[in-house]
Coordinates of C-alpha atoms in Angstrom, one line a residue:
X1389 CA -23.5 -25.3 -2.8
X1390 CA -26.5 -25.1 -4.8
X1391 CA -26.2 -28.9 -5.6
X1392 CA -25.5 -29.8 -1.9
X1393 CA -28.3 -27.8 -0.7
X1394 CA -30.7 -29.4 -2.9
X1395 CA -29.5 -32.9 -2.0
X1396 CA -29.8 -32.0 1.6
X1397 CA -33.3 -30.6 1.3
X1398 CA -34.5 -33.9 -0.5
X1399 CA -33.1 -36.0 2.3
X1400 CA -34.4 -34.1 5.1
X1401 CA -37.9 -33.9 3.6
X1402 CA -38.0 -37.6 2.9
X1403 CA -36.0 -39.1 5.8
X1404 CA -37.4 -37.0 9.1
X1405 CA -35.1 -38.8 11.4
X1406 CA -31.8 -37.9 9.3
X1407 CA -29.6 -35.2 10.7
X1408 CA -26.8 -33.6 8.3
X1409 CA -23.4 -32.2 9.8
X1410 CA -21.9 -30.4 6.8
X1411 CA -18.7 -28.2 6.7
X1412 CA -18.3 -25.7 4.2
X1413 CA -17.2 -22.0 3.7
X1414 CA -20.6 -21.0 3.5
X1415 CA -24.1 -22.1 4.8
X1416 CA -26.3 -24.2 2.4
X1417 CA -29.3 -21.7 3.0
X1418 CA -32.0 -24.2 3.5
X1419 CA -34.9 -24.3 5.9
X1420 CA -34.1 -25.6 9.4
X1421 CA -30.4 -25.0 8.8
X1422 CA -28.3 -23.8 11.9
X1423 CA -25.1 -22.4 11.1
X1424 CA -22.4 -22.4 13.4
X1425 CA -19.3 -20.2 12.4
X1426 CA -16.2 -22.0 13.6
X1427 CA -13.9 -19.2 15.0
X1428 CA -10.1 -18.8 14.5
X1429 CA -8.1 -20.5 17.5
X1430 CA -7.6 -18.3 20.5
X1431 CA -4.7 -16.1 20.4
X1432 CA -3.0 -14.1 23.2
X1433 CA -2.8 -10.4 23.0
X1434 CA 0.7 -9.6 21.4
X1435 CA 1.1 -6.4 23.2
X1436 CA 1.4 -7.7 26.7
X1437 CA 3.9 -10.0 28.3
X1438 CA 3.2 -13.8 28.7
X1439 CA 5.0 -16.8 30.1
X1440 CA 5.3 -20.0 28.2
X1441 CA 2.6 -21.6 30.6
X1442 CA 0.1 -18.8 30.0
X1443 CA 0.6 -18.7 26.1
X1444 CA 0.4 -22.5 25.8
X1445 CA -3.2 -22.2 27.1
X1446 CA -4.1 -20.7 23.7
X1447 CA -5.4 -22.9 21.0
X1448 CA -3.3 -21.0 18.4
X1449 CA -0.1 -21.4 20.4
X1450 CA -0.7 -25.0 21.3
X1451 CA -1.0 -26.0 17.8
X1452 CA 1.9 -23.9 16.8
X1453 CA 4.1 -25.6 19.4
X1454 CA 2.8 -29.1 18.4
X1455 CA 3.6 -28.5 14.7
X1456 CA 6.8 -26.9 15.4
X1457 CA 8.0 -29.7 17.7
X1458 CA 7.1 -32.3 15.0
X1459 CA 9.2 -30.2 12.5
X1460 CA 12.2 -29.9 14.7
X1461 CA 12.4 -31.8 17.9
X1462 CA 14.8 -29.2 19.5
X1463 CA 11.9 -26.6 19.5
X1464 CA 10.3 -25.8 22.7
X1465 CA 8.3 -22.8 23.9
X1466 CA 9.9 -20.9 26.8
X1467 CA 9.3 -17.8 28.6
X1468 CA 11.8 -15.9 26.3
X1469 CA 10.1 -16.9 22.9
X1470 CA 6.4 -17.1 24.1
X1471 CA 5.8 -13.5 23.2
X1472 CA 7.2 -13.9 19.6
X1473 CA 5.2 -17.1 19.2
X1474 CA 2.0 -15.2 20.3
X1475 CA 3.0 -12.5 17.7
X1476 CA 3.2 -15.0 15.0
X1477 CA -0.1 -16.5 15.9
X1478 CA -1.8 -13.0 16.2
X1479 CA -0.5 -12.2 12.7
X1480 CA -1.8 -15.1 11.3
X1481 CA -5.2 -14.5 12.9
X1482 CA -5.4 -17.9 14.6
X1483 CA -6.1 -19.7 11.2
X1484 CA -5.1 -23.2 11.7
X1485 CA -3.8 -24.0 8.2
X1486 CA -1.7 -20.8 8.2
X1487 CA -0.4 -21.6 11.8
X1488 CA 0.7 -25.3 10.6
X1489 CA 2.4 -23.9 7.4
X1490 CA 4.3 -21.2 9.6
X1491 CA 5.3 -23.8 12.2
X1492 CA 6.8 -26.2 9.5
X1493 CA 9.3 -23.4 8.8
X1494 CA 10.8 -23.8 12.1
X1495 CA 13.2 -26.4 10.8
X1496 CA 15.0 -23.7 8.8
X1497 CA 14.0 -20.4 10.8
X1498 CA 14.1 -19.3 14.2
X1499 CA 10.8 -17.8 15.7
X1500 CA 12.5 -14.3 15.5
X1501 CA 13.1 -14.7 11.7
X1502 CA 9.8 -16.3 11.0
X1503 CA 8.1 -13.4 12.7
X1504 CA 10.0 -10.9 10.7
X1505 CA 9.3 -12.5 7.5
X1506 CA 5.6 -12.8 7.7
X1507 CA 5.1 -9.6 5.8
X1508 CA 6.1 -11.8 2.8
X1509 CA 3.7 -14.5 4.1
X1510 CA 2.6 -16.0 0.8
X1511 CA 6.2 -17.2 0.3
X1512 CA 6.5 -18.3 3.6
X1513 CA 3.1 -20.1 4.2
X1514 CA 3.5 -23.2 1.9
X1515 CA 2.9 -26.8 3.0
X1516 CA 5.2 -29.6 3.3
X1517 CA 2.2 -32.1 3.0
X1518 CA 2.5 -33.6 -0.5
X1519 CA -0.8 -35.3 -0.2
X1520 CA -2.8 -32.2 0.8
X1521 CA -5.4 -30.8 -1.9
X1522 CA -3.9 -28.3 -4.3
X1523 CA -5.7 -25.5 -2.6
X1524 CA -4.2 -26.4 0.7
X1525 CA -0.7 -26.6 -0.4
X1526 CA -0.1 -22.8 -0.1
X1527 CA -1.9 -19.9 1.6
X1528 CA -2.0 -18.1 -1.5
X1529 CA -3.7 -21.1 -3.5
X1530 CA -6.4 -21.3 -0.6
X1531 CA -7.3 -17.7 -1.1
X1532 CA -7.1 -18.0 -4.8
X1533 CA -9.6 -20.8 -4.7
X1534 CA -12.1 -18.8 -2.6
X1535 CA -11.6 -15.7 -4.5
X1536 CA -12.2 -17.4 -7.9
X1537 CA -15.6 -18.5 -6.7
X1538 CA -16.7 -15.0 -5.9
X1539 CA -19.1 -12.9 -8.3
X1540 CA -17.6 -9.9 -9.9
X1541 CA -19.2 -7.3 -7.8
X1542 CA -18.0 -9.4 -4.6
X1543 CA -14.5 -9.5 -6.1
X1544 CA -14.6 -5.5 -6.4
X1545 CA -15.8 -5.1 -2.8
X1546 CA -13.4 -7.5 -1.5
X1547 CA -10.3 -5.7 -3.2
X1548 CA -11.5 -2.2 -2.0
X1549 CA -12.0 -3.4 1.6
X1550 CA -8.3 -3.9 1.8
X1551 CA -7.7 -0.2 2.3
X1552 CA -9.4 -0.4 5.8
X1553 CA -7.1 -1.1 8.7
X1554 CA -8.8 -2.6 11.8
X1555 CA -12.1 -2.9 10.1
X1556 CA -14.8 -0.7 9.2
X1557 CA -18.3 0.2 9.6
X1558 CA -21.2 -0.3 6.9
X1559 CA -21.0 3.6 6.5
X1560 CA -17.5 3.6 5.8
X1561 CA -17.6 0.6 3.5
X1562 CA -20.4 2.2 1.5
X1563 CA -18.6 5.4 1.0
X1564 CA -15.1 3.8 0.0
X1565 CA -16.3 0.9 -2.0
X1566 CA -19.1 2.2 -4.1
X1567 CA -18.8 4.4 -7.2
X1568 CA -20.4 4.7 -10.6
X1569 CA -19.6 1.1 -11.4
X1570 CA -21.0 -0.1 -8.0
X1571 CA -24.3 1.2 -6.4
X1572 CA -24.1 2.1 -2.9
X1573 CA -27.3 0.4 -2.0
X1574 CA -25.7 -3.0 -3.3
X1575 CA -22.9 -2.9 -0.8
X1576 CA -24.6 -4.4 2.2
X1577 CA -25.7 -7.4 0.3
X1578 CA -22.1 -7.8 -1.1
X1579 CA -20.7 -7.5 2.5
X1580 CA -23.2 -10.2 3.5
X1581 CA -22.0 -12.4 0.7
X1582 CA -18.4 -12.0 1.6
X1583 CA -19.3 -12.8 5.3
X1584 CA -21.3 -16.0 4.2
X1585 CA -18.2 -17.3 2.3
X1586 CA -15.8 -16.6 5.3
X1587 CA -13.7 -14.1 3.5
X1588 CA -14.9 -11.3 5.8
X1589 CA -15.5 -11.4 9.6
X1590 CA -18.0 -9.4 11.6
X1591 CA -17.5 -7.9 15.0
X1592 CA -20.1 -6.2 17.1
X1593 CA -18.5 -3.0 18.5
X1594 CA -20.9 -1.2 21.0
X1595 CA -24.1 -1.0 19.0
X1596 CA -22.4 -1.1 15.4
X1597 CA -21.4 -4.0 13.5
X1598 CA -17.9 -3.8 11.9
X1599 CA -16.5 -5.7 9.1
X1600 CA -13.0 -6.9 9.0
X1601 CA -10.5 -8.8 6.5
X1602 CA -8.2 -11.2 8.2
X1603 CA -4.5 -10.2 7.6
X1604 CA -3.8 -12.9 5.2
X1605 CA -6.8 -12.2 3.1
X1606 CA -6.1 -8.3 3.3
X1607 CA -2.7 -8.7 2.0
X1608 CA -4.0 -10.7 -0.7
X1609 CA -6.6 -8.2 -1.6
X1610 CA -4.1 -5.4 -1.4
X1611 CA -2.0 -6.9 -3.9
X1612 CA -5.1 -7.2 -6.3
X1613 CA -6.0 -3.7 -5.6
X1614 CA -2.6 -2.5 -6.7
X1615 CA -2.5 -4.7 -9.7
X1616 CA -5.9 -3.4 -10.9
X1617 CA -4.7 0.2 -11.0
X1618 CA -7.5 1.6 -8.7
X1619 CA -5.5 1.7 -5.3
X1620 CA -4.9 5.6 -5.3
X1621 CA -8.5 6.4 -6.1
X1622 CA -9.8 4.1 -3.4
X1623 CA -7.4 5.3 -0.8
X1624 CA -8.2 8.8 -1.6
X1625 CA -12.0 7.9 -0.9
X1626 CA -10.6 6.3 2.3
X1627 CA -8.8 9.2 3.6
X1628 CA -11.6 11.6 2.8
X1629 CA -14.2 9.7 4.5
X1630 CA -12.0 9.5 7.7
X1631 CA -11.1 13.3 7.5
X1632 CA -14.9 14.1 7.3
X1633 CA -15.4 11.6 10.4
X1634 CA -12.9 13.3 12.4
X1635 CA -14.1 16.8 11.6
X1636 CA -17.6 15.7 12.8
X1637 CA -16.2 14.4 15.8
X1638 CA -14.3 17.6 16.5
X1639 CA -17.5 19.7 16.0
X1640 CA -19.3 17.3 18.5
X1641 CA -16.7 17.1 21.2
X1642 CA -18.2 19.9 23.5
X1643 CA -21.8 18.4 23.3
X1644 CA -21.0 14.6 23.6
X1645 CA -20.1 12.7 26.8
X1646 CA -16.4 12.1 26.7
X1647 CA -16.4 8.5 27.0
X1648 CA -19.0 8.1 24.3
X1649 CA -17.0 10.3 22.1
X1650 CA -13.9 8.5 22.5
X1651 CA -15.4 5.0 22.0
X1652 CA -16.8 6.1 18.8
X1653 CA -13.3 6.9 17.5
X1654 CA -11.1 4.4 19.1
X1655 CA -12.1 1.3 16.8
X1656 CA -10.9 3.5 13.7
X1657 CA -7.5 4.5 15.3
X1658 CA -5.8 2.4 12.6
X1659 CA -7.8 3.9 9.8
X1660 CA -6.8 7.3 10.9
X1661 CA -3.2 6.1 10.8
X1662 CA -3.4 4.6 7.4
X1663 CA -5.1 7.8 6.0
X1664 CA -2.3 10.1 7.5
X1665 CA 0.4 7.7 6.1
X1666 CA -1.3 8.1 2.8
X1667 CA -1.9 11.9 2.9
X1668 CA 1.1 13.1 4.7
X1669 CA 3.8 10.5 4.6
X1670 CA 3.0 9.7 1.1
X1671 CA 2.4 13.4 0.1
X1672 CA -0.8 12.5 -1.8
X1673 CA -2.8 15.2 0.0
X1674 CA -0.9 17.1 2.7
X1675 CA -3.8 19.7 3.2
X1676 CA -6.4 16.7 4.1
X1677 CA -3.7 15.1 6.3
X1678 CA -3.3 18.6 8.0
X1679 CA -7.0 18.8 8.6
X1680 CA -7.3 15.2 9.8
X1681 CA -4.5 15.2 12.2
X1682 CA -5.5 18.8 13.7
X1683 CA -9.1 17.5 14.2
X1684 CA -7.8 14.7 16.2
X1685 CA -5.7 16.6 18.7
X1686 CA -7.9 15.9 21.8
X1687 CA -8.4 12.2 20.7
X1688 CA -4.5 11.9 20.5
X1689 CA -3.9 13.8 23.8
X1690 CA -6.2 11.8 25.7
X1691 CA -6.0 8.5 23.9
X1692 CA -3.7 5.5 24.2
X1693 CA -0.8 7.0 22.3
X1694 CA -0.4 11.0 22.9
X1695 CA 3.2 11.0 21.7
X1696 CA 2.4 9.4 18.5
X1697 CA -0.1 12.2 18.0
X1698 CA 2.3 14.8 18.5
X1699 CA 4.9 13.5 16.1
X1700 CA 2.2 12.8 13.4
X1701 CA 1.1 16.5 13.7
X1702 CA 4.8 17.8 13.7
X1703 CA 5.1 15.9 10.3
X1704 CA 2.0 17.3 9.0
X1705 CA 3.0 20.8 9.8
X1706 CA 6.3 20.2 8.3
X1707 CA 4.6 18.9 5.1
X1708 CA 1.9 21.6 4.9
X1709 CA 3.1 24.6 2.9
X1710 CA 0.0 26.2 1.6
X1711 CA -0.6 30.0 2.1
X1712 CA -3.9 31.7 2.7
X1713 CA -5.4 28.8 4.7
X1714 CA -5.8 31.0 7.8
X1715 CA -8.4 28.7 9.5
X1716 CA -6.4 25.5 8.9
X1717 CA -3.3 27.4 10.3
X1718 CA -5.1 28.4 13.4
X1719 CA -6.3 24.8 13.9
X1720 CA -2.9 23.3 13.3
X1721 CA -1.3 25.7 15.9
X1722 CA -4.0 25.0 18.5
X1723 CA -3.6 21.3 17.9
X1724 CA 0.1 21.7 18.4
X1725 CA -0.5 23.8 21.9
X1726 CA -2.7 20.6 23.0
X1727 CA -0.2 18.1 22.2
X1728 CA 2.9 19.9 23.3
X1729 CA 1.1 20.5 26.6
X1730 CA 0.4 16.8 26.9
X1731 CA 4.0 16.0 26.3
X1732 CA 4.8 18.5 29.2
X1733 CA 6.7 21.0 26.9
X1734 CA 5.3 24.0 28.4
X1735 CA 7.2 26.9 26.8
X1736 CA 6.4 25.4 23.2
X1737 CA 2.8 24.8 24.3
X1738 CA 2.6 28.4 25.5
X1739 CA 4.0 29.8 22.3
X1740 CA 1.5 27.8 20.3
X1741 CA -1.3 28.7 22.5
X1742 CA -0.4 32.3 22.2
X1743 CA -0.1 32.3 18.4
X1744 CA -3.4 30.3 18.0
X1745 CA -5.3 32.8 20.0
X1746 CA -3.8 35.5 17.8
X1747 CA -4.9 33.8 14.7
X1748 CA -8.3 33.2 15.9
X1749 CA -8.8 36.7 17.0
X1750 CA -7.8 37.8 13.5
X1751 CA -10.3 35.3 12.0
X1752 CA -13.1 36.8 14.6
X1753 CA -13.5 33.2 15.9
X1754 CA -14.2 33.9 19.5
X1755 CA -14.8 30.2 20.4
X1756 CA -11.3 29.4 18.8
X1757 CA -9.8 32.1 20.6
X1758 CA -11.2 31.2 24.0
X1759 CA -10.0 27.6 23.3
X1760 CA -6.6 28.7 22.6
X1761 CA -6.5 31.1 25.7
X1762 CA -7.6 28.2 27.9
X1763 CA -4.8 26.1 26.5
X1764 CA -2.1 28.7 26.8
X1765 CA -3.4 29.1 30.6
X1766 CA -2.6 25.4 31.2
X1767 CA 1.0 25.9 30.3
X1768 CA 1.1 29.4 32.2
X1769 CA 0.0 27.7 35.4
X1770 CA 2.7 25.1 35.1
X1771 CA 5.3 27.8 34.6
X1772 CA 4.0 29.4 37.7
X1773 CA 2.9 32.4 36.0
X1774 CA -0.5 32.4 37.7
X1775 CA -1.8 36.0 37.4
X1776 CA -1.4 35.6 33.6
X1777 CA -3.1 32.2 33.4
X1778 CA -6.0 33.5 35.6
X1779 CA -6.3 36.4 33.1
X1780 CA -6.5 34.0 30.1
X1781 CA -9.0 31.8 32.0
X1782 CA -11.2 34.8 32.9
X1783 CA -11.5 35.6 29.2
X1784 CA -12.2 32.0 28.2
X1785 CA -14.8 31.6 31.0
X1786 CA -16.6 34.8 30.0
X1787 CA -16.6 33.9 26.3
X1788 CA -17.9 30.3 27.0
X1789 CA -20.6 31.6 29.1
X1790 CA -21.8 34.0 26.5
X1791 CA -21.7 31.1 23.9
X1792 CA -23.6 28.7 26.3
X1793 CA -20.9 25.9 26.3
X1794 CA -21.4 24.2 29.6
X1795 CA -18.9 21.5 29.0
X1796 CA -16.1 24.1 28.1
X1797 CA -17.1 26.3 31.3
X1798 CA -16.6 23.0 33.3
X1799 CA -12.8 22.7 31.9
X1800 CA -12.1 26.3 32.3
X1801 CA -13.4 26.5 36.0
X1802 CA -11.2 23.3 36.5
X1803 CA -8.3 24.9 35.1
X1804 CA -8.8 27.9 37.2
X1805 CA -9.0 25.8 40.4
X1806 CA -5.7 24.0 39.4
X1807 CA -4.2 27.4 38.9
X1808 CA -5.1 28.5 42.4
X1809 CA -4.2 25.3 43.9
X1810 CA -0.6 25.4 42.1
X1811 CA -0.4 28.9 43.6
X1812 CA -1.2 27.7 47.1
X1813 CA -4.7 28.7 48.0
X1814 CA -6.2 25.0 48.5
X1815 CA -9.5 26.4 50.0
X1816 CA -10.3 28.6 47.1
X1817 CA -9.3 25.8 44.7
X1818 CA -11.7 23.4 46.4
X1819 CA -14.7 25.9 46.2
X1820 CA -14.0 26.1 42.4
X1821 CA -13.8 22.5 42.0
X1822 CA -17.2 22.4 43.5
X1823 CA -18.3 24.9 41.0
X1824 CA -17.2 22.8 38.2
X1825 CA -18.6 19.5 39.1
X1826 CA -22.4 20.2 38.2
X1827 CA -21.3 21.4 34.7
X1828 CA -19.2 18.2 34.4
X1829 CA -22.0 15.9 35.6
X1830 CA -24.7 17.7 33.4
X1831 CA -22.7 17.3 30.3
X1832 CA -21.8 13.5 31.3
X1833 CA -18.1 14.2 31.1
X1834 CA -16.9 11.1 33.1
X1835 CA -13.2 11.8 32.4
X1836 CA -13.4 15.5 33.6
X1837 CA -15.2 14.4 36.7
X1838 CA -12.2 11.9 37.1
X1839 CA -9.7 14.7 36.7
X1840 CA -11.7 16.9 39.4
X1841 CA -11.8 14.1 41.8
X1842 CA -8.1 13.4 41.4
X1843 CA -7.3 17.2 42.1
X1844 CA -9.9 17.3 45.0
X1845 CA -8.0 14.3 46.4
X1846 CA -4.7 16.0 46.0
X1847 CA -6.0 19.0 47.9
X1848 CA -7.2 16.9 50.7
X1849 CA -3.9 15.2 50.9
X1850 CA -2.4 18.6 51.1
X1851 CA -4.6 19.5 53.9
X1852 CA -3.3 16.4 55.8
X1853 CA -6.6 14.3 55.1
X1854 CA -4.7 11.3 53.7
X1855 CA -7.3 8.6 54.6
X1856 CA -10.0 10.8 52.8
X1857 CA -7.6 11.4 49.8
X1858 CA -6.9 7.7 49.5
X1859 CA -10.6 6.7 49.5
X1860 CA -11.4 9.2 46.8
X1861 CA -8.7 8.1 44.5
X1862 CA -9.4 4.3 45.2
X1863 CA -13.2 4.8 44.4
X1864 CA -12.2 6.6 41.2
X1865 CA -10.1 3.9 39.9
X1866 CA -12.8 1.3 38.7
X1867 CA -14.7 4.2 36.9
X1868 CA -11.8 5.0 34.6
X1869 CA -12.0 3.7 30.8
X1870 CA -9.7 0.9 29.9
X1871 CA -8.1 3.3 27.1
X1872 CA -7.6 6.0 29.7
X1873 CA -4.1 5.2 30.2
X1874 CA -3.3 8.8 31.6
X1875 CA -6.0 8.8 34.0
X1876 CA -5.2 5.3 35.3
X1877 CA -1.5 6.2 35.6
X1878 CA -2.1 9.3 37.5
X1879 CA -4.6 7.8 39.9
X1880 CA -2.6 4.8 40.7
X1881 CA 0.7 7.1 41.3
X1882 CA -1.5 9.3 43.5
X1883 CA -2.6 6.1 45.5
X1884 CA 0.8 5.0 45.9
X1885 CA 1.8 8.3 47.3
X1886 CA -0.9 8.3 49.8
X1887 CA -0.1 4.8 50.9
X1888 CA 3.6 5.8 51.2
X1889 CA 2.5 8.7 53.6
X1890 CA 0.6 6.0 55.6
X1891 CA 3.6 3.7 55.7
X1892 CA 1.8 1.1 53.8
X1893 CA 4.7 0.1 51.7
X1894 CA 3.3 -3.3 50.4
X1895 CA 0.0 -1.5 49.2
X1896 CA 2.2 1.4 47.8
X1897 CA 4.4 -1.2 45.9
X1898 CA 1.2 -2.8 44.2
X1899 CA -0.2 0.6 43.2
X1900 CA 3.2 1.9 41.8
X1901 CA 3.5 -1.1 39.7
X1902 CA 0.3 -0.7 38.3
X1903 CA 1.0 3.1 37.7
X1904 CA 4.2 2.3 35.8
X1905 CA 2.5 0.0 33.3
X1906 CA 0.6 2.9 31.8
X1907 CA 2.8 5.7 32.8
X1908 CA 5.2 5.4 29.7
X1909 CA 2.7 6.1 27.2
X1910 CA 1.2 8.7 29.4
X1911 CA 4.2 10.7 29.1
X1912 CA 8.0 11.3 30.5
X1913 CA 6.7 13.3 33.6
X1914 CA 4.1 10.6 34.6
X1915 CA 7.0 8.0 34.0
X1916 CA 9.5 9.9 36.2
X1917 CA 6.9 10.5 39.0
X1918 CA 5.9 6.9 39.1
X1919 CA 9.6 6.1 39.5
X1920 CA 9.9 8.6 42.4
X1921 CA 7.4 6.7 44.3
X1922 CA 9.3 3.3 44.1
X1923 CA 12.3 5.5 45.3
X1924 CA 10.2 6.6 48.3
X1925 CA 9.2 3.1 48.9
X1926 CA 12.9 2.0 48.8
X1927 CA 13.6 4.7 51.4
X1928 CA 10.7 3.6 53.7
X1929 CA 12.4 0.1 53.7
X1930 CA 15.8 1.6 54.4
X1931 CA 17.2 0.6 51.0
X1932 CA 19.0 3.9 50.6
X1933 CA 21.1 3.1 47.8
X1934 CA 18.4 1.8 45.5
X1935 CA 16.3 4.8 46.6
X1936 CA 19.1 7.4 45.9
X1937 CA 19.8 5.9 42.2
X1938 CA 16.0 6.2 41.3
X1939 CA 15.7 9.6 42.8
X1940 CA 18.8 10.5 40.4
X1941 CA 16.9 9.4 37.3
X1942 CA 13.9 11.5 38.3
X1943 CA 16.0 14.6 39.0
X1944 CA 17.5 14.3 35.6
X1945 CA 14.0 13.8 34.1
X1946 CA 12.7 16.8 35.8
X1947 CA 15.6 19.0 34.6
X1948 CA 15.5 17.8 31.1
X1949 CA 11.9 18.5 30.7
X1950 CA 12.0 21.7 33.0
X1951 CA 8.9 20.8 35.0
X1952 CA 7.2 21.7 38.0
X1953 CA 5.8 18.9 40.2
X1954 CA 2.3 18.8 41.6
X1955 CA 1.9 19.3 45.3
X1956 CA 1.7 15.6 46.2
X1957 CA 5.0 14.5 44.2
X1958 CA 6.7 17.8 45.3
X1959 CA 6.2 17.1 48.9
X1960 CA 7.3 13.7 48.6
X1961 CA 10.4 14.7 46.7
X1962 CA 11.4 17.1 49.5
X1963 CA 11.0 14.8 52.2
X1964 CA 12.8 11.9 50.3
X1965 CA 15.8 14.2 49.6
X1966 CA 16.1 15.2 53.2
X1967 CA 16.0 11.6 54.3
X1968 CA 18.7 10.6 51.8
X1969 CA 20.7 13.7 52.7
X1970 CA 20.4 12.4 56.4
X1971 CA 21.3 8.8 55.8
X1972 CA 24.1 9.1 53.1
X1973 CA 27.2 11.1 52.8
X1974 CA 27.3 14.0 50.3
X1975 CA 29.6 12.2 48.1
X1976 CA 27.7 8.8 48.3
X1977 CA 24.5 10.5 47.4
X1978 CA 25.9 12.6 44.6
X1979 CA 27.5 9.5 43.2
X1980 CA 24.3 7.2 43.4
X1981 CA 22.3 9.9 41.9
X1982 CA 24.7 10.3 39.0
X1983 CA 24.3 6.4 38.6
X1984 CA 20.6 6.8 38.6
X1985 CA 20.7 9.9 36.1
X1986 CA 22.6 7.8 33.5
X1987 CA 20.0 4.9 33.3
X1988 CA 17.7 4.5 30.4
X1989 CA 14.1 4.3 30.6
X1990 CA 14.1 0.6 30.4
X1991 CA 17.1 0.2 32.9
X1992 CA 15.3 2.2 35.4
X1993 CA 12.1 0.3 34.9
X1994 CA 14.0 -2.9 35.9
X1995 CA 15.7 -1.4 38.7
X1996 CA 12.1 0.0 40.1
X1997 CA 10.6 -3.4 40.0
X1998 CA 13.5 -4.7 42.3
X1999 CA 12.0 -2.6 45.1

């Protein structure tokens, strides 16, 4: 590079009309140079369904298809294999050489076999082009060539960066990569060097630059880290950093606008997973793992994968056997109450919330006790134990007023309103929602405002103001964050119910289809309620048999989960059952509902989309 830079500089200074177009893994670093970083080829998202036509519009897929067809003329991209090809291209980060090598394997492997073997990519990714440069004959040789050109400190940072999943910030890289042999102040320059040499990619997320190894280079760096004997030390620093990050976030939650709070943590969701896998699953530090997963309880509950959070928490609780850690036990128990409630498991949520309240009371932690009381009350209101819920909420509200916690005040007032609404006093509930709104607005809690709006819309629906409820819910929808699957699913489901009441079945179908996309990760009750709306649409179109089958699935789900429906779904269910009882014989209705009750989640999804 140095020689090429000097040559270019001499030419440009002596020949002013000359222009040089140079390709390299890094810039020449001379005056007047304009660097254009060539990105990887476009790749479709592998977590969404896509057709062959849609996939082929992406450069990575188009290249794969071209090379695979050249290797085996029988290969064709179809709607059936488009998702798998997209996954292969995504795993290869859209790198043209890697895609060409992978596509050449189609003559001996199916796309399904190829996708399953990419974890051993360095054996799979070899070239069949005998005239290629040695470093382009295999993927490993290509990365070997780049790695061998690095300085020793760059090699050290490169290896250590492999512990990050989904990238990292400068602060994270500095904390994890630096030690007595590598000064923290040098990390930024070393990261810049790796970026310049195309071994590290940068992404601007919000206002912060993040650094990420591509999948192939990360696997390569991981192997080197393991061989060097420093893997456990670096992974321990990684877990410690993200545990500290989660604890800071937990402390800041009640003072930070919810959207800002979530969007700070979301880019590191894979790092949290990696740290938990190392600490809990690998049993390297179960105490740290327990602290980390419990600090993330609210993040898991409202984030994209609440059930994953619950399962990780249960594993951490099972692995945690220390005694005398009263504060951590209380934290774990409160986290369990939050995530059991999110899974609509009311009795376990109540038991955990009540126990957490007792533990915090023994610790003399009034804030923790109030948080646990509020969480227990959420389960009590679902169990229709309204007086007990109200007492718990009054205690929590008084405590948060004394502590000066406006956001938590708004949460508790909202829960008091929901408790009263569930008990049947809509007018009093609306008064309390109006009392909670200023607190939520002043603390910038957009998600709580969304929850209040959804509840007010349901109250208006209960009063017969269907058009007003519909307008409120439709206006709310664009304000919901992309990651807020629960909020989107509930809002779209409510919109579908309002359209059904108005007899606008085409609009209802569209909203119900949107709801069901997010309903499964949002939880089994939200999913069953979304299916119920399809049952109501089918009944509105006099498709009695399909309506009865879908309702049978819902009834089984409601019974299994021992749940009590919200007003909107309860009213819809009662009218639906009355209508089906009128239109079908008792034996026919029972038989059809039994058929629906036997359907799996996937089967009922396909059945619902036929409406």
